[in-house]
Amino acid sequence: MTPATAADGTSQSLVLPASRATGCPFDPPPAYDQALRHEPVRRANLWDGTSCWLLTGYHQVRSVLGDRRFSADARVPGFPFLSPGRRELVNRTTPSFIRMDDPEHARQRRMLTGDFIIKRVDAMRPQIQQVVDDTLDRMVAKGAPADLVTDFALPVPSLVICLLLGVPYEDHEFFQRHSRTLLDLASGPEPVRASIQSLTDYLSDLTARRRRDPDDSVLGRLAQREDISLGEAASMGLLLLVAGHETTANMTALGTLALLRNPDQAALLRGEPDLAKGAVEELLRYLSIVHSGLPRVALEDVELDGTLIRAGEGVMLMLSTANRDAGLFEDGDRLDITREARRHLAFGFGVHQCLGQPLARVELEVALRTLFGRLPGLRLAVPFEEITYRTDMAVYGVNELPVSW
Ligand code: HEM
């Protein structure tokens, strides 16, 4: 078996992560799109001179995510890292369960599943609506123009995850700053190490306090368990805190921009607010904000579509192109909030599929429905071309979104 090659027989070299410099800011980098069309399983290079497999097709990505012969454990030799800072994340003493395999991954994840089931999250709807209403009230009271990122998209999921976890929102500047460093692919090992330390100290301290003085928050309940250490509880809290606000915040802001850029779709949503649920799925698919790929490493030799992936070889799974795959989504480069998009892979797939997806879905639905319902005149306050994007971050989005209404 030979590695896949391009249609013309030459596999041009490609360094990950590929640049988005040209093209539509909502589309995957042209190099990944090219790979999807011609070579959905191909080799690519990494910053440290090593190489890995790049998988861009829907079936290939889904198949690896559902295959236990691929590991998410970053300590396994051959695991692909996108930057020196990402590699540094592994050196921490207590890794998060997102970077563990079963059975330890399943053991820790099970402790949280009850908090994120649809029924539990649906019960939080009134609280989420209240957070959205209050945040929007504050933004409107300040007056236009506003930066939708700092005045709405970021505070909403940040407040909600704080409520759920039992983390004081007064500390948001601290944890938002350190989360940013962890998700910035341009951060070197030193800042990453310092941010992990600060967040770990903060959450360890909070968990220890909750052990002495229990409450009914997620962290409060974890702190009371006797089957995990305080360090493990703090590490789970850290994962939830970082994953819980950055992702939803970026989806809200970038999703709003995508709707404003496609006025026919925004008009549909305004005219029929019940389309919000479907709009959220389509925006998740279309924007695929976890854009730098999900890393895995093969534990055994695996044959994938006639290509041999050997034990110890790294694999990067590109959700952004999988979610545009013409085999699954007709005219996938078009935003269509009425399409059936729920098969998308924006939350991943398999045992590591996003734990927080029921929460993210409700937050996004309430946020977009309320924003477009209450501010029918919502529009960009600067030309579209002036918007800048989070190209270097593990989670894609906009840096700022100046709006008027
Ligand atoms: C895992 C995306 C919101 C918590 C993941 C993964 C993706 C993802 C792609 C899989 C990573 C992998 O397989 O390597 C998103 C997106 C979100 C979102 C697009 C919002 C639009 C949230 C929220 C929370 C959360 C709100 C928590 C409150 C987690 C956790 C995992 C995870 C704990 C690890 C699951 C595991 O390893 O078993 N997310 N996420 N996410 N997400 Fe999310």
Coordinates of C-alpha atoms and ligand atoms in Angstrom, one line a residue:
M1 CA 0.0 0.0 0.0
T2 CA 1.3 3.5 -0.8
P3 CA 0.4 6.9 0.7
A4 CA -2.3 8.8 -1.2
T5 CA -1.1 11.2 -3.9
A6 CA -2.8 14.0 -5.7
A7 CA -4.8 13.5 -8.9
D8 CA -1.8 14.4 -11.0
G9 CA 0.4 12.1 -9.0
T10 CA 2.3 14.8 -7.0
S11 CA 1.6 15.5 -3.4
Q12 CA 2.6 19.1 -2.9
S13 CA 4.0 19.8 0.5
L14 CA 1.6 21.3 3.0
V15 CA 2.5 22.7 6.5
L16 CA -0.2 22.7 9.2
P17 CA -2.0 24.8 10.1
A18 CA -2.6 26.2 6.6
S19 CA -3.2 29.9 6.0
R20 CA -6.6 31.4 5.5
A21 CA -5.0 34.5 4.0
T22 CA -7.1 34.3 0.8
G23 CA -10.7 33.5 0.2
C24 CA -13.9 33.9 2.1
P25 CA -13.3 34.2 5.9
F26 CA -16.1 31.6 6.5
D27 CA -14.5 29.0 4.3
P28 CA -11.8 26.5 5.3
P29 CA -8.2 27.4 4.1
P30 CA -7.9 26.8 0.4
A31 CA -5.2 24.2 0.9
Y32 CA -7.6 22.0 3.0
D33 CA -10.4 22.5 0.5
Q34 CA -8.0 21.4 -2.2
A35 CA -7.1 18.3 -0.2
L36 CA -10.8 17.5 0.3
R37 CA -11.4 17.6 -3.4
H38 CA -8.3 15.7 -4.5
E39 CA -6.7 13.9 -1.7
P40 CA -8.9 13.4 1.4
V41 CA -6.2 11.3 3.1
R42 CA -2.7 12.8 2.6
R43 CA 0.6 13.6 4.3
A44 CA 1.3 17.0 5.8
N45 CA 4.2 18.6 7.7
L46 CA 4.3 20.2 11.2
W47 CA 6.3 23.1 12.6
D48 CA 8.9 20.8 14.2
G49 CA 9.8 19.1 10.9
T50 CA 7.7 16.0 11.7
S51 CA 4.8 14.9 9.5
C52 CA 1.4 13.4 10.0
W53 CA -1.7 12.4 8.1
L54 CA -4.2 15.1 7.1
L55 CA -7.8 13.8 6.8
T56 CA -10.3 16.2 5.2
G57 CA -13.3 14.0 4.0
Y58 CA -16.4 13.5 6.2
H59 CA -16.3 9.7 6.1
Q60 CA -12.6 9.5 6.8
V61 CA -12.8 12.0 9.7
R62 CA -15.9 10.3 11.3
S63 CA -14.4 6.8 10.8
V64 CA -11.2 7.7 12.7
L65 CA -13.1 9.5 15.5
G66 CA -15.2 6.4 16.0
D67 CA -12.2 4.0 16.0
R68 CA -10.6 3.0 19.3
R69 CA -7.4 2.1 17.4
F70 CA -6.7 5.9 17.4
S71 CA -5.7 7.6 20.6
A72 CA -6.5 11.1 21.9
D73 CA -3.7 10.7 24.5
A74 CA -1.1 13.4 23.8
R75 CA 1.6 11.4 25.7
V76 CA 1.6 8.6 23.1
P77 CA 4.7 9.0 20.9
G78 CA 3.8 10.3 17.5
F79 CA 0.9 12.5 18.7
P80 CA 0.8 15.5 16.4
F81 CA 1.2 19.0 17.9
L82 CA 0.4 22.2 15.9
S83 CA 2.8 24.4 17.9
P84 CA 5.4 24.3 20.7
G85 CA 2.7 25.7 23.0
R86 CA 0.3 22.9 22.2
R87 CA 3.1 20.4 23.1
E88 CA 3.6 22.2 26.4
L89 CA 0.0 21.5 27.4
V90 CA 1.0 17.8 27.7
N91 CA 3.7 18.4 30.2
R92 CA 1.2 19.3 32.9
T93 CA 1.0 16.8 35.7
T94 CA -2.8 16.3 35.6
P95 CA -4.0 16.1 31.9
S96 CA -7.7 16.7 31.1
F97 CA -9.8 13.8 30.1
I98 CA -10.1 15.3 26.6
R99 CA -6.5 14.1 26.2
M100 CA -7.0 10.6 27.7
D101 CA -8.3 7.3 26.4
D102 CA -10.7 4.9 28.0
P103 CA -11.1 3.6 30.6
E104 CA -9.8 6.6 32.5
H105 CA -11.4 9.1 30.1
A106 CA -14.8 7.3 30.5
R107 CA -14.5 7.2 34.3
Q108 CA -14.0 11.0 34.6
R109 CA -16.5 11.9 31.8
R110 CA -19.2 9.8 33.5
M111 CA -18.9 12.0 36.6
L112 CA -20.1 15.0 34.5
T113 CA -22.6 13.5 32.0
G114 CA -25.6 14.0 34.4
D115 CA -24.9 17.8 34.5
F116 CA -25.0 18.1 30.7
I117 CA -27.9 15.9 29.6
I118 CA -30.5 17.6 27.5
K119 CA -33.1 17.4 30.3
R120 CA -30.9 19.2 32.8
V121 CA -29.8 21.8 30.3
D122 CA -33.4 22.4 29.2
A123 CA -34.3 23.1 32.8
M124 CA -31.7 25.9 32.7
R125 CA -33.4 27.7 29.8
P126 CA -35.1 30.3 32.0
Q127 CA -31.8 31.2 33.6
I128 CA -30.0 31.3 30.3
Q129 CA -32.8 33.5 28.8
Q130 CA -32.3 35.8 31.9
V131 CA -28.6 36.0 31.3
V132 CA -29.1 36.8 27.6
D133 CA -31.8 39.4 28.3
D134 CA -29.7 41.2 31.0
T135 CA -26.6 41.2 28.9
L136 CA -28.5 42.6 25.9
D137 CA -30.1 45.2 28.1
R138 CA -26.7 46.4 29.3
M139 CA -25.4 46.5 25.7
V140 CA -28.4 48.5 24.5
A141 CA -28.2 50.9 27.5
K142 CA -24.5 51.6 26.7
G143 CA -25.6 52.6 23.2
A144 CA -24.5 51.9 19.6
P145 CA -21.9 51.2 18.3
A146 CA -21.1 48.2 20.5
D147 CA -18.5 45.5 20.2
L148 CA -20.7 42.4 20.1
V149 CA -17.8 40.2 21.3
T150 CA -17.1 42.0 24.6
D151 CA -20.6 43.3 25.2
F152 CA -22.6 40.1 24.4
A153 CA -21.0 37.1 22.8
L154 CA -18.4 36.6 25.5
P155 CA -20.3 37.5 28.7
V156 CA -23.3 35.2 28.0
P157 CA -21.5 31.8 28.0
S158 CA -19.0 33.1 30.6
L159 CA -21.8 33.9 33.0
V160 CA -23.6 30.6 32.3
I161 CA -20.5 28.4 32.8
C162 CA -19.7 30.3 36.0
L163 CA -23.3 29.7 37.3
L164 CA -23.0 26.0 36.5
L165 CA -19.5 25.4 37.7
G166 CA -19.7 27.6 40.8
V167 CA -16.9 29.9 39.7
P168 CA -17.2 33.6 40.7
Y169 CA -17.9 35.7 37.6
E170 CA -16.0 38.6 39.2
D171 CA -12.8 36.7 38.2
H172 CA -13.8 36.6 34.5
E173 CA -10.9 38.9 33.3
F174 CA -8.4 36.5 34.9
F175 CA -9.7 33.3 33.5
Q176 CA -10.6 34.8 30.1
R177 CA -7.1 36.1 29.7
H178 CA -5.5 32.7 30.5
S179 CA -8.0 30.8 28.4
R180 CA -7.0 33.0 25.5
T181 CA -3.3 32.2 26.0
L182 CA -4.0 28.4 26.1
L183 CA -6.0 28.6 22.8
D184 CA -3.5 30.8 21.0
L185 CA -1.4 28.7 18.6
A186 CA 1.1 31.5 18.6
S187 CA 1.7 31.2 22.4
G188 CA 5.2 29.8 23.2
P189 CA 5.8 27.1 25.9
E190 CA 6.5 29.7 28.6
P191 CA 3.2 31.6 28.5
V192 CA 1.3 28.3 28.2
R193 CA 3.0 26.9 31.2
A194 CA 2.4 30.0 33.2
S195 CA -1.3 30.2 32.2
I196 CA -1.9 26.5 33.1
Q197 CA -0.3 27.0 36.4
S198 CA -2.4 30.1 37.2
L199 CA -5.6 28.4 36.2
T200 CA -4.7 25.2 38.0
D201 CA -3.8 27.1 41.2
Y202 CA -7.1 29.1 41.0
L203 CA -9.3 26.0 40.4
S204 CA -7.4 23.9 43.0
D205 CA -8.0 26.6 45.6
L206 CA -11.7 26.9 44.7
T207 CA -12.1 23.1 44.8
A208 CA -10.5 22.9 48.2
R209 CA -12.8 25.6 49.5
R210 CA -15.8 23.7 48.1
R211 CA -14.6 20.5 49.8
R212 CA -14.7 22.4 53.2
D213 CA -17.8 24.4 52.3
P214 CA -20.0 22.4 49.8
D215 CA -22.5 23.9 47.4
D216 CA -24.7 22.5 44.6
S217 CA -22.5 23.6 41.7
V218 CA -20.7 21.1 39.4
L219 CA -17.3 21.9 41.1
G220 CA -19.0 21.7 44.5
R221 CA -20.3 18.2 43.8
L222 CA -17.0 17.1 42.3
A223 CA -15.1 18.3 45.4
Q224 CA -17.3 16.1 47.6
R225 CA -16.6 12.9 45.7
E226 CA -14.2 10.5 47.3
D227 CA -13.3 8.6 44.1
I228 CA -11.2 11.5 42.6
S229 CA -8.4 13.7 44.0
L230 CA -8.7 17.4 44.3
G231 CA -6.2 17.7 41.5
E232 CA -8.4 15.7 39.2
A233 CA -11.5 17.7 40.1
A234 CA -9.6 21.0 39.5
S235 CA -8.4 19.7 36.1
M236 CA -12.0 18.8 35.1
G237 CA -13.1 22.2 36.2
L238 CA -10.3 23.8 34.1
L239 CA -11.4 21.9 31.0
L240 CA -15.1 23.0 31.5
L241 CA -14.2 26.6 32.2
V242 CA -12.0 27.0 29.1
A243 CA -14.2 24.9 26.8
G244 CA -17.4 26.3 28.2
H245 CA -17.0 30.0 27.3
E246 CA -14.5 30.4 24.4
T247 CA -16.3 28.1 22.0
T248 CA -19.9 29.4 22.4
A249 CA -18.7 33.0 22.5
N250 CA -16.9 32.6 19.2
M251 CA -19.9 30.8 17.6
T252 CA -22.2 33.6 18.7
A253 CA -20.1 36.4 17.3
L254 CA -19.0 34.6 14.1
G255 CA -22.5 33.2 13.6
T256 CA -24.0 36.7 13.9
L257 CA -21.5 38.0 11.3
A258 CA -22.4 35.1 8.9
L259 CA -26.1 36.0 9.2
L260 CA -25.5 39.7 8.7
R261 CA -23.4 38.8 5.6
N262 CA -26.2 36.7 4.3
P263 CA -29.2 39.1 4.7
D264 CA -31.7 36.6 3.2
Q265 CA -30.9 34.1 5.9
A266 CA -31.0 36.8 8.7
A267 CA -34.4 37.8 7.3
L268 CA -35.7 34.2 7.4
L269 CA -34.7 34.0 11.1
R270 CA -36.2 37.3 12.0
G271 CA -39.5 36.4 10.2
E272 CA -39.6 32.9 11.8
P273 CA -37.8 32.8 15.1
D274 CA -38.5 29.1 15.4
L275 CA -35.9 28.6 12.7
A276 CA -33.3 29.4 15.4
K277 CA -32.7 25.7 16.3
G278 CA -32.0 24.8 12.7
A279 CA -30.0 28.0 12.2
V280 CA -27.7 27.0 15.1
E281 CA -27.0 23.5 13.5
E282 CA -26.3 25.1 10.1
L283 CA -24.0 27.7 11.6
L284 CA -22.1 25.1 13.5
R285 CA -21.6 23.1 10.3
Y286 CA -20.8 26.1 8.1
L287 CA -18.4 27.8 10.4
S288 CA -16.8 24.7 12.2
I289 CA -15.0 27.0 14.6
V290 CA -12.7 24.2 16.0
H291 CA -10.8 24.9 12.8
S292 CA -7.3 23.7 13.4
G293 CA -8.2 20.0 13.4
L294 CA -8.6 17.3 16.0
P295 CA -5.3 15.4 16.7
R296 CA -5.1 11.7 17.1
V297 CA -2.3 9.0 16.9
A298 CA -2.7 5.5 15.6
L299 CA -2.1 2.7 18.2
E300 CA -2.1 0.0 15.6
D301 CA -1.7 -0.3 11.8
V302 CA -5.0 0.8 10.3
E303 CA -6.1 0.7 6.7
L304 CA -8.2 3.6 5.7
D305 CA -9.6 3.8 2.1
G306 CA -6.7 1.8 0.8
T307 CA -4.0 3.9 2.7
L308 CA -2.0 2.3 5.5
I309 CA -1.7 4.4 8.6
R310 CA 1.0 2.9 10.7
A311 CA 1.0 2.5 14.5
G312 CA 2.7 5.6 16.0
E313 CA 1.7 7.9 13.1
G314 CA -0.2 11.2 13.9
V315 CA -3.4 12.2 12.3
M316 CA -5.1 15.6 12.0
L317 CA -8.8 15.5 11.4
M318 CA -10.2 18.5 9.7
L319 CA -13.8 19.2 10.8
S320 CA -14.2 22.3 8.7
T321 CA -13.8 20.4 5.4
A322 CA -15.6 17.3 6.6
N323 CA -18.6 19.6 7.2
R324 CA -18.5 20.9 3.6
D325 CA -18.1 17.5 2.0
A326 CA -20.3 17.4 -1.1
G327 CA -21.1 13.7 -0.4
L328 CA -23.0 14.8 2.7
F329 CA -24.0 18.4 2.3
E330 CA -25.3 19.5 -1.1
D331 CA -23.9 23.0 -2.0
G332 CA -22.1 22.9 1.3
D333 CA -20.3 26.2 0.8
R334 CA -23.7 28.0 1.0
L335 CA -25.3 29.0 4.3
D336 CA -28.8 27.7 4.4
I337 CA -30.5 27.8 7.8
T338 CA -33.4 25.6 6.5
R339 CA -31.2 22.6 5.6
E340 CA -31.0 19.4 7.6
A341 CA -27.4 20.0 9.0
R342 CA -27.5 18.0 12.2
R343 CA -25.1 15.3 10.9
H344 CA -22.3 17.8 11.0
L345 CA -19.1 17.0 13.0
A346 CA -18.6 20.4 14.6
F347 CA -18.9 18.8 18.0
G348 CA -16.6 15.9 17.0
F349 CA -17.8 12.3 17.1
G350 CA -17.2 9.1 19.1
V351 CA -16.2 8.9 22.8
H352 CA -14.8 12.4 22.9
Q353 CA -17.8 14.0 21.3
C354 CA -18.5 17.4 23.0
L355 CA -19.8 16.9 26.4
G356 CA -21.2 20.5 26.5
Q357 CA -23.1 20.3 23.2
P358 CA -26.7 20.4 24.8
L359 CA -25.6 23.5 26.7
A360 CA -23.9 25.1 23.7
R361 CA -27.0 24.5 21.5
V362 CA -29.4 26.1 24.0
E363 CA -27.1 29.1 24.6
L364 CA -26.7 29.7 20.9
E365 CA -30.4 29.3 20.2
V366 CA -31.5 31.7 22.9
A367 CA -28.7 34.2 22.1
L368 CA -29.4 34.4 18.3
R369 CA -33.2 34.3 18.7
T370 CA -33.2 37.1 21.2
L371 CA -30.5 39.2 19.5
F372 CA -32.2 39.2 16.1
G373 CA -35.7 39.4 17.6
R374 CA -35.0 42.4 19.8
L375 CA -32.7 44.3 17.5
P376 CA -34.3 44.0 14.0
G377 CA -32.0 46.7 12.7
L378 CA -28.8 45.0 13.8
R379 CA -26.0 45.8 11.3
L380 CA -22.2 46.1 11.1
A381 CA -20.9 49.4 12.2
V382 CA -17.8 49.1 10.0
P383 CA -17.2 47.7 6.5
F384 CA -17.1 43.9 6.4
E385 CA -13.6 44.1 5.0
E386 CA -12.4 45.7 8.2
I387 CA -13.3 42.8 10.4
T388 CA -10.3 40.8 11.6
Y389 CA -10.3 37.1 12.4
R390 CA -8.8 34.8 15.1
T391 CA -6.7 32.9 12.5
D392 CA -4.0 31.8 15.0
M393 CA -6.4 30.5 17.7
A394 CA -7.4 26.9 18.1
V395 CA -11.0 28.2 18.1
Y396 CA -11.9 30.4 15.2
G397 CA -13.9 33.6 15.4
V398 CA -13.7 37.4 15.1
N399 CA -11.5 39.6 17.3
E400 CA -14.1 42.3 17.5
L401 CA -17.5 42.8 15.9
P402 CA -18.6 46.5 15.9
V403 CA -22.4 46.7 15.5
S404 CA -25.2 49.2 15.5
W405 CA -29.0 48.7 15.6
Ligands
HEM1 C1 -15.1 18.3 23.4 C2 -16.6 21.6 20.1 C3 -19.0 23.9 23.6 C4 -17.1 21.0 26.9 C5 -15.3 18.9 22.2 C6 -14.9 18.5 20.9 C7 -15.3 19.4 20.0 C8 -16.0 20.4 20.7 C9 -15.0 19.4 18.5 C10 -14.1 17.2 20.6 C11 -12.6 17.3 20.8 C12 -11.9 16.0 20.5 O1 -12.5 15.0 20.1 O2 -10.6 16.0 20.5 C13 -17.4 22.5 20.8 C14 -18.1 23.6 20.1 C15 -18.8 24.2 21.1 C16 -18.5 23.6 22.4 C17 -18.1 23.9 18.6 C18 -19.7 25.4 21.0 C19 -20.2 25.9 20.0 C20 -18.7 23.3 24.8 C21 -19.3 23.7 26.1 C22 -18.7 22.9 27.0 C23 -17.8 22.0 26.3 C24 -20.3 24.9 26.3 C25 -18.8 22.8 28.5 C26 -19.6 23.5 29.2 C27 -16.4 20.0 26.2 C28 -15.7 18.9 26.9 C29 -15.1 18.1 25.9 C30 -15.5 18.8 24.6 C31 -15.6 18.6 28.4 C32 -14.3 16.9 26.0 C33 -15.1 15.6 25.9 C34 -14.4 14.3 26.0 O3 -13.2 14.3 25.8 O4 -15.0 13.3 26.4 N1 -16.0 20.1 22.0 N2 -17.6 22.5 22.1 N3 -17.9 22.3 25.0 N4 -16.2 19.9 24.9 FE1 -17.0 21.1 23.5

